[in-house]
Short mmCIF file of C-alpha atoms and ligand atoms in Angstrom, two decimals:
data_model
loop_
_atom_site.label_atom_id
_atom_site.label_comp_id
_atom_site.label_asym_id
_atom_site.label_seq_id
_atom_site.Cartn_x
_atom_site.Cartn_y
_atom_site.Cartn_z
CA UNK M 237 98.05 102.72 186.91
CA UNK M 238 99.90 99.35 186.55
CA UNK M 239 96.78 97.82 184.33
CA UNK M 240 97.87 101.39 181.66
CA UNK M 241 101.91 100.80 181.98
CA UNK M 242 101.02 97.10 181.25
CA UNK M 243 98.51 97.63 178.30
CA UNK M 244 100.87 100.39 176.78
CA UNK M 245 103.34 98.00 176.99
CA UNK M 246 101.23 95.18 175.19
CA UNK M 247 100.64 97.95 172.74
CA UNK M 248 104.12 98.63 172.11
CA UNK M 249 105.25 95.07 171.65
CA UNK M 250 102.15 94.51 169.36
CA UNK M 251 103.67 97.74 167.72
CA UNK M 252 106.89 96.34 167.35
CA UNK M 253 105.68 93.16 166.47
CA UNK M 254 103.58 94.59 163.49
CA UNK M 255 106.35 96.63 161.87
CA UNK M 256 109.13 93.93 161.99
CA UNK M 257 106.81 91.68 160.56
CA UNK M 258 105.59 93.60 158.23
CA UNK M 259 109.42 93.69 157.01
CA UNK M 260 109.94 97.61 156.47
CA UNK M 261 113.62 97.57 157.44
CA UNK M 262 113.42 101.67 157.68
CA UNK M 263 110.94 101.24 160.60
CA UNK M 264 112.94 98.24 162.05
CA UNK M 265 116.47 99.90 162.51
CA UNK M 266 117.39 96.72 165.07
CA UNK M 267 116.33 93.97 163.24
CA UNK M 268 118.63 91.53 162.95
CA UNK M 269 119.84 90.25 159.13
CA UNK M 270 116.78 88.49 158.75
CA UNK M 271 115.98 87.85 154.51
CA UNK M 272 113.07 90.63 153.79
CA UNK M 273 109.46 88.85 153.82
CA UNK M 274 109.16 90.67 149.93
CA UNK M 275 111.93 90.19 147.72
CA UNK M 276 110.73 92.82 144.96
CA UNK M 277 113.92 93.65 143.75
CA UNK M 278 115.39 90.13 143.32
CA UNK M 279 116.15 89.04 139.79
CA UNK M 280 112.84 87.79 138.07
CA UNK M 281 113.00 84.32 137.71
CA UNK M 282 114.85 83.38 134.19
CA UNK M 283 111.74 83.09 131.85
CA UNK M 284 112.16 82.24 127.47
CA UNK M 285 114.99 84.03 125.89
CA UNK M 286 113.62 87.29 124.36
CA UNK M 287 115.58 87.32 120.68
CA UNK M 288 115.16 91.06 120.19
CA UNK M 289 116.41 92.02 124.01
CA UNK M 290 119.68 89.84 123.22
CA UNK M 291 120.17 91.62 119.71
CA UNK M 292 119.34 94.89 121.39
CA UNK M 293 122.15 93.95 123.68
CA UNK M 294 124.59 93.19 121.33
CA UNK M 295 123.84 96.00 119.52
CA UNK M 296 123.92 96.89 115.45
CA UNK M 297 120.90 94.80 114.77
CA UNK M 298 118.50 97.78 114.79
CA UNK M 299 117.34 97.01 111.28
CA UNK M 300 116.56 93.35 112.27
CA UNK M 301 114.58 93.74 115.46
CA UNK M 302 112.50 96.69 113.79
CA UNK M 303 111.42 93.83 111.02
CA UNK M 304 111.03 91.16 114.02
CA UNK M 305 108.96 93.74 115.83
CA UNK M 306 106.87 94.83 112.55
CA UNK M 307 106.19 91.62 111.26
CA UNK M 308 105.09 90.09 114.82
CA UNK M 309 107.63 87.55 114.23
CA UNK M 310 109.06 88.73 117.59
CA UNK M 311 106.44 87.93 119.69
CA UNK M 312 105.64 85.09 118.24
CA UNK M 313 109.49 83.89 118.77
CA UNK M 314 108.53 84.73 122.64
CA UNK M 315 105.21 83.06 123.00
CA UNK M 316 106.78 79.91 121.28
CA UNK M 317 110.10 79.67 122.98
CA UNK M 318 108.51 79.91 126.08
CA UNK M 319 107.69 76.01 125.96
CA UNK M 320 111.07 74.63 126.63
CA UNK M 321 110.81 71.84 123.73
CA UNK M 322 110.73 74.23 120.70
CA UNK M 323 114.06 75.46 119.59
CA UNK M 324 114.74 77.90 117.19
CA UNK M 325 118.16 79.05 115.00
CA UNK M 326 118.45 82.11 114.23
CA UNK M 327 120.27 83.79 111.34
CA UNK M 328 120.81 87.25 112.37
CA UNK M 329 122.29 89.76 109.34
CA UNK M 330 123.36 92.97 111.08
CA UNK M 331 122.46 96.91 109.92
CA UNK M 332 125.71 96.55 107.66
CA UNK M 333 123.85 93.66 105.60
CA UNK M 334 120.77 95.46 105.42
CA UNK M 335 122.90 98.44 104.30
CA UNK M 336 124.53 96.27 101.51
CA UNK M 337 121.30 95.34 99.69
CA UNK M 338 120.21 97.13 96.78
CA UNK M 339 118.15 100.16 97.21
CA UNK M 340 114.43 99.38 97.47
CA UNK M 341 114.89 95.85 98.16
CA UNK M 342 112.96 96.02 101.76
CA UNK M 343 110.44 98.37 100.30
CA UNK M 344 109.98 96.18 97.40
CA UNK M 345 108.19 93.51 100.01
CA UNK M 346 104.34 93.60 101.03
CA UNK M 347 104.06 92.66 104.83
CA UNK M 348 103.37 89.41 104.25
CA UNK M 349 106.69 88.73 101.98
CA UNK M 350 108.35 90.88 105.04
CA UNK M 351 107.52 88.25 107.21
CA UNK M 352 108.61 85.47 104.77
CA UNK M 353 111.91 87.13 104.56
CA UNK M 354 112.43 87.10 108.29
CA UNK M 355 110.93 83.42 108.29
CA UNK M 356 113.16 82.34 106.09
CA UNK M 357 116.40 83.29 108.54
CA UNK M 358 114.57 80.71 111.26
CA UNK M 359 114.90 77.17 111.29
CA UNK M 360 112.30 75.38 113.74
CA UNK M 361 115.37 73.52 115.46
CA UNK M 362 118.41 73.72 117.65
CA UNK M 363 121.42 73.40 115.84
CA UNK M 364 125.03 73.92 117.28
CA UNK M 365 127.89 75.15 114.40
CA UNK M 366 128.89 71.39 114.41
CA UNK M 367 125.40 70.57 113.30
CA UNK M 368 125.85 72.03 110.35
CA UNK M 369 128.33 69.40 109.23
CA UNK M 370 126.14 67.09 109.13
CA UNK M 371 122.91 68.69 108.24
CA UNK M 372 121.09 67.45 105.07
CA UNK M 373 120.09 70.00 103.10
CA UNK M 374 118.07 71.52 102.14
CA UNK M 375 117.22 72.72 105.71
CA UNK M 376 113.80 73.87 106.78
CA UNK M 377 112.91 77.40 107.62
CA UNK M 378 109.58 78.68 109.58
CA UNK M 379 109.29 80.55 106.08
CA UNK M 380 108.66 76.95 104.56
CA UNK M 381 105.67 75.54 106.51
CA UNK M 382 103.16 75.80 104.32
CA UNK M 383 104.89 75.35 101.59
CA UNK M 384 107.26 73.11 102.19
CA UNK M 385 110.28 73.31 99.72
CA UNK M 386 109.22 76.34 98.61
CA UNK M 387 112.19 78.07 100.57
CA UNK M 388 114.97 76.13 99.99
CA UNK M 389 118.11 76.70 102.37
CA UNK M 390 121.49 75.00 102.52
CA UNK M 391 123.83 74.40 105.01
CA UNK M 392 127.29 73.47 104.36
CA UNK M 393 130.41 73.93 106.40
CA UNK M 394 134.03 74.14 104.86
CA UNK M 395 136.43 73.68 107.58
CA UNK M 396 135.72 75.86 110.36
CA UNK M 397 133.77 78.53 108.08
CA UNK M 398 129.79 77.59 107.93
CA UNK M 399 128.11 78.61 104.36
CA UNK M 400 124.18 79.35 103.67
CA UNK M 401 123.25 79.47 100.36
CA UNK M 402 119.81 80.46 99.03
CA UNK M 403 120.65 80.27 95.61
CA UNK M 404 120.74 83.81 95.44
CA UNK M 405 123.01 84.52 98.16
CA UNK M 406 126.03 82.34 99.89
CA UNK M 407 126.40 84.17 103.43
CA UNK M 408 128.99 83.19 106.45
CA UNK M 409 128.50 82.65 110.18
CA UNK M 410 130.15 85.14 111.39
CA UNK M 411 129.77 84.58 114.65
CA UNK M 412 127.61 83.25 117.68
CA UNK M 413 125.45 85.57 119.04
CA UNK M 414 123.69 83.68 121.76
CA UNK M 415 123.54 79.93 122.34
CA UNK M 416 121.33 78.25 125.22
CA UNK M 417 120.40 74.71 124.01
CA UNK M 418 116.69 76.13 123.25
CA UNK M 419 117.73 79.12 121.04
CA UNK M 420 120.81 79.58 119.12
CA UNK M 421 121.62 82.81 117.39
CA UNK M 422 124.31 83.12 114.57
CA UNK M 423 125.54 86.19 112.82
CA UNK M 424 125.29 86.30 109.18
CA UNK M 425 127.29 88.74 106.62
CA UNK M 426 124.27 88.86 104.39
CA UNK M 427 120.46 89.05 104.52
CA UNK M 428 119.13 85.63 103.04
CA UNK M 429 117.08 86.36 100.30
CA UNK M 430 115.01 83.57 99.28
CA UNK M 431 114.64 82.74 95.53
CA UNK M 432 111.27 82.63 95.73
CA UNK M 433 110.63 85.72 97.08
CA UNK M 434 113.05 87.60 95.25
CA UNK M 435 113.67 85.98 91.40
CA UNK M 436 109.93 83.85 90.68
CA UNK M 437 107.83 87.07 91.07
CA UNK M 438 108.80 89.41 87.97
CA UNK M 439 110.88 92.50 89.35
CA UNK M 440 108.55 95.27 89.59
CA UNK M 441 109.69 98.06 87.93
CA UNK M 442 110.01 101.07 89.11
CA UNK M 443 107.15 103.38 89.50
CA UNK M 444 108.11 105.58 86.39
CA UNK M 445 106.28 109.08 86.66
CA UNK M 446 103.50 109.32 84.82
CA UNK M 447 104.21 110.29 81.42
CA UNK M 448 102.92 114.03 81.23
CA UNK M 449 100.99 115.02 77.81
CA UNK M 450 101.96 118.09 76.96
CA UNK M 451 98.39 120.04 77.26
CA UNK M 452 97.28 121.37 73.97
CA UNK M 453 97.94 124.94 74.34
CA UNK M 454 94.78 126.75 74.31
CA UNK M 455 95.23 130.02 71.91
CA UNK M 456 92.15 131.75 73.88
CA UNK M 457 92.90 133.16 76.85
CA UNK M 458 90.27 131.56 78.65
CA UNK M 459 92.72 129.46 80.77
CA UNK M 460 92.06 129.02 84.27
CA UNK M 461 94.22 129.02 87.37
CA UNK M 462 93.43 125.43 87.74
CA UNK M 463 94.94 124.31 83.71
CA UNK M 464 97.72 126.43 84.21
CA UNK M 465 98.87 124.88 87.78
CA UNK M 466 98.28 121.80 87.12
CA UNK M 467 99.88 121.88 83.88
CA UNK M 468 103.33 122.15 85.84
CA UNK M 469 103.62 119.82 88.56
CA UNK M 470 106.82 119.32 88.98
CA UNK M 471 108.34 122.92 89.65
CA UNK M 472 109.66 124.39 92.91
CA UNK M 473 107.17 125.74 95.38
CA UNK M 474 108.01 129.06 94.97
CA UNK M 475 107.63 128.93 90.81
CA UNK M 476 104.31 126.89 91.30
CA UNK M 477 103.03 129.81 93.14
CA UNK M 478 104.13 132.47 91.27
CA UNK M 479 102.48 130.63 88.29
CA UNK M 480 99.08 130.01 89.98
CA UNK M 481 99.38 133.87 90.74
CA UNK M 482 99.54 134.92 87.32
CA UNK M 483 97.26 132.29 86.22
CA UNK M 484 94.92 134.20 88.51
CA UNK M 485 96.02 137.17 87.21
CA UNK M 486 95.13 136.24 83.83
CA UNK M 487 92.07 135.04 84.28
CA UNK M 488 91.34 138.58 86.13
CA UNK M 489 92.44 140.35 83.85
CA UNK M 490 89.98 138.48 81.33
CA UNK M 491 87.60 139.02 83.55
CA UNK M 492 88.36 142.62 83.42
CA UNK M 493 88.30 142.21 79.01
CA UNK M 494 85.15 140.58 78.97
CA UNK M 495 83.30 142.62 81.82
CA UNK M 496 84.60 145.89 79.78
CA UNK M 497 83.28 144.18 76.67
CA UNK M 498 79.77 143.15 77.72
CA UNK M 499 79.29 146.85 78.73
C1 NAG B 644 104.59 81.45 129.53
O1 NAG B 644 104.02 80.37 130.24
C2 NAG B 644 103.54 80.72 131.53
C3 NAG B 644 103.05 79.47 132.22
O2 NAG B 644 102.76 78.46 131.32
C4 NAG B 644 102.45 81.77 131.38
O3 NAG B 644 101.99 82.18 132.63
C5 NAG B 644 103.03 82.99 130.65
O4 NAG B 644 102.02 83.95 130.42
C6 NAG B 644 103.62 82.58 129.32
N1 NAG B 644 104.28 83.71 128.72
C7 NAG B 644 104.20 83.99 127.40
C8 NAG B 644 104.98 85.15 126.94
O5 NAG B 644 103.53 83.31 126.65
C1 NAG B 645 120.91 72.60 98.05
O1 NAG B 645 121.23 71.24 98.27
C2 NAG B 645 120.49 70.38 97.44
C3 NAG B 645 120.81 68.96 97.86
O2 NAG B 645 122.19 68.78 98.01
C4 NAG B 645 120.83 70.67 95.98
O3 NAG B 645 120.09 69.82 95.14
C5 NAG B 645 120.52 72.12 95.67
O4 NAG B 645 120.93 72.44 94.37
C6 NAG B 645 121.20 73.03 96.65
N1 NAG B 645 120.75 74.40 96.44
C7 NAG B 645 121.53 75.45 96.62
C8 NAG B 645 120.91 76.77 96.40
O5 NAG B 645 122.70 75.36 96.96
C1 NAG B 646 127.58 80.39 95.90
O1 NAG B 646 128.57 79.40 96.03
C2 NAG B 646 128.48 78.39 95.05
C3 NAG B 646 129.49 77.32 95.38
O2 NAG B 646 130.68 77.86 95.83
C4 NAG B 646 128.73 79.03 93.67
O3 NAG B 646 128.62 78.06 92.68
C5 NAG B 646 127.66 80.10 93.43
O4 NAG B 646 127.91 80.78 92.22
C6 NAG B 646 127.64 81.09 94.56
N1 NAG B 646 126.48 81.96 94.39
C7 NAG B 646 126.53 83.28 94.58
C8 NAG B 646 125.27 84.04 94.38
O5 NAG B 646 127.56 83.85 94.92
#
């Protein structure tokens, strides 16, 4: 009787010791204020700066982080920036900048000129606003690696205000965004629009409609549904139907002609 008390007991303490080891405070109501064995909900450990999580965060940079995203440029930011010795700058134009260009000027831009725009608002180095008064210019961009001086950028600061001029466009810092001695992150009133991108390559004009002939009016009345839909693409829905319906009709009804005809 002793040897069961005594092994239950050895059971229990092995019981004990198993659950406050096994650090489920819910099972362990007594245990004292010891730090849990698993800290799963501590803070992750500080890893690269994610650009499009800070613009998320500061919010009215949707247009931005959607071309980051698209364009990869994002994740390539990450993957680089997560070696501490690369720094970036970042020139970030807001949803109203987007909003000021003209119409069609994103759309204008295969996915590989996309990318080259959002290149061309990186430089491949830290700088701090007092940088700038000293840069020499013109700066590089990640948009200018292959090419080098093919996407020329300056830098120039007057007083407190700093100016970047593509030769298309002079923008203002208009503010710091994020700052962190690897990454630096400056607002910008306007997208940058590179010269290259946007004044070397002949503006495309704009796809004009296809001139439509006026079809020669057949005088039979052989027309088919097809000639007579087709012949007017442009109207409404409900007229396009109505048309195709009496197209139909006619050519039933000269179906009708011809069967009376051949009898
Ligand atoms: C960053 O580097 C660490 C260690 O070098 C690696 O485990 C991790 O996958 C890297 N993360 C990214 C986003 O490249
Ligand atoms: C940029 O600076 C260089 C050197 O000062 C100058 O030659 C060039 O004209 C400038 N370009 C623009 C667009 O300001
Ligand atoms: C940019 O600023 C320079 C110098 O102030 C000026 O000469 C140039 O015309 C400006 N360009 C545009 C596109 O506003």
């Amino acid at each position: 009787m002793a040897k069961q008390v005594l092994s239950l007991s050895l059971l229990l303490v092995f019981l004990f010791h198993c659950t406050t080891t096994s650090g489920q405070p819910a099972q362990a109501p007594t245990l004292p204020a010891v730090a849990p064995a698993a800290p799963a909900n501590a803070p992750a450990p500080p890893g690269p700066p994610d650009v499009t999580k800070i613009l998320q965060k500061v919010g009215g940079f949707t247009i931005l982080i959607r071309l980051l995203k698209s364009t990869g440029v994002a994740d390539q930011l990450r993957g680089q920036l997560n070696d501490s010795s690369i720094r970036f700058t970042l020139f970030a134009p807001n949803d109203n900048a987007f909003s000021n260009l003209k119409a069609g000027t994103l759309n204008s831009l295969n996915n590989e000129e996309k990318v080259r725009l959002i290149q061309f608002h990186i430089l491949p180095t830290y700088y701090t606003l007092e940088n700038f008064q000293t840069v020499s210019n013109p700066v590089r961009t990640q948009a200018g690696d292959n090419k080098p001086g093919d996407y020329p950028l300056n830098v120039t600061s007057v007083g407190s205000q700093v100016i970047i001029s593509t030769g298309l466009v002079n923008a203002s810092v208009s503010g710091t965004l994020y700052s962190n001695f690897q990454l630096a992150i400056y607002q910008v009133d306007k997208v940058l629009l590179p010269l290259d991108l946007f004044v070397a390559k002949p503006p495309s004009p704009a796809p004009a409609p296809a001139p439509t002939k006026p079809k020669p009016k057949k005088t039979t009345a052989a027309a088919s549904p097809e000639t007579s839909t087709t012949a007017t693409p442009t109207v409404v829905n409900s007229g396009a139907v109505s048309l195709a319906t009496h197209g139909i009709l006619v050519s039933l009804g000269v179906a009708v002609l011809i069967a009376t005809f051949s009898l």
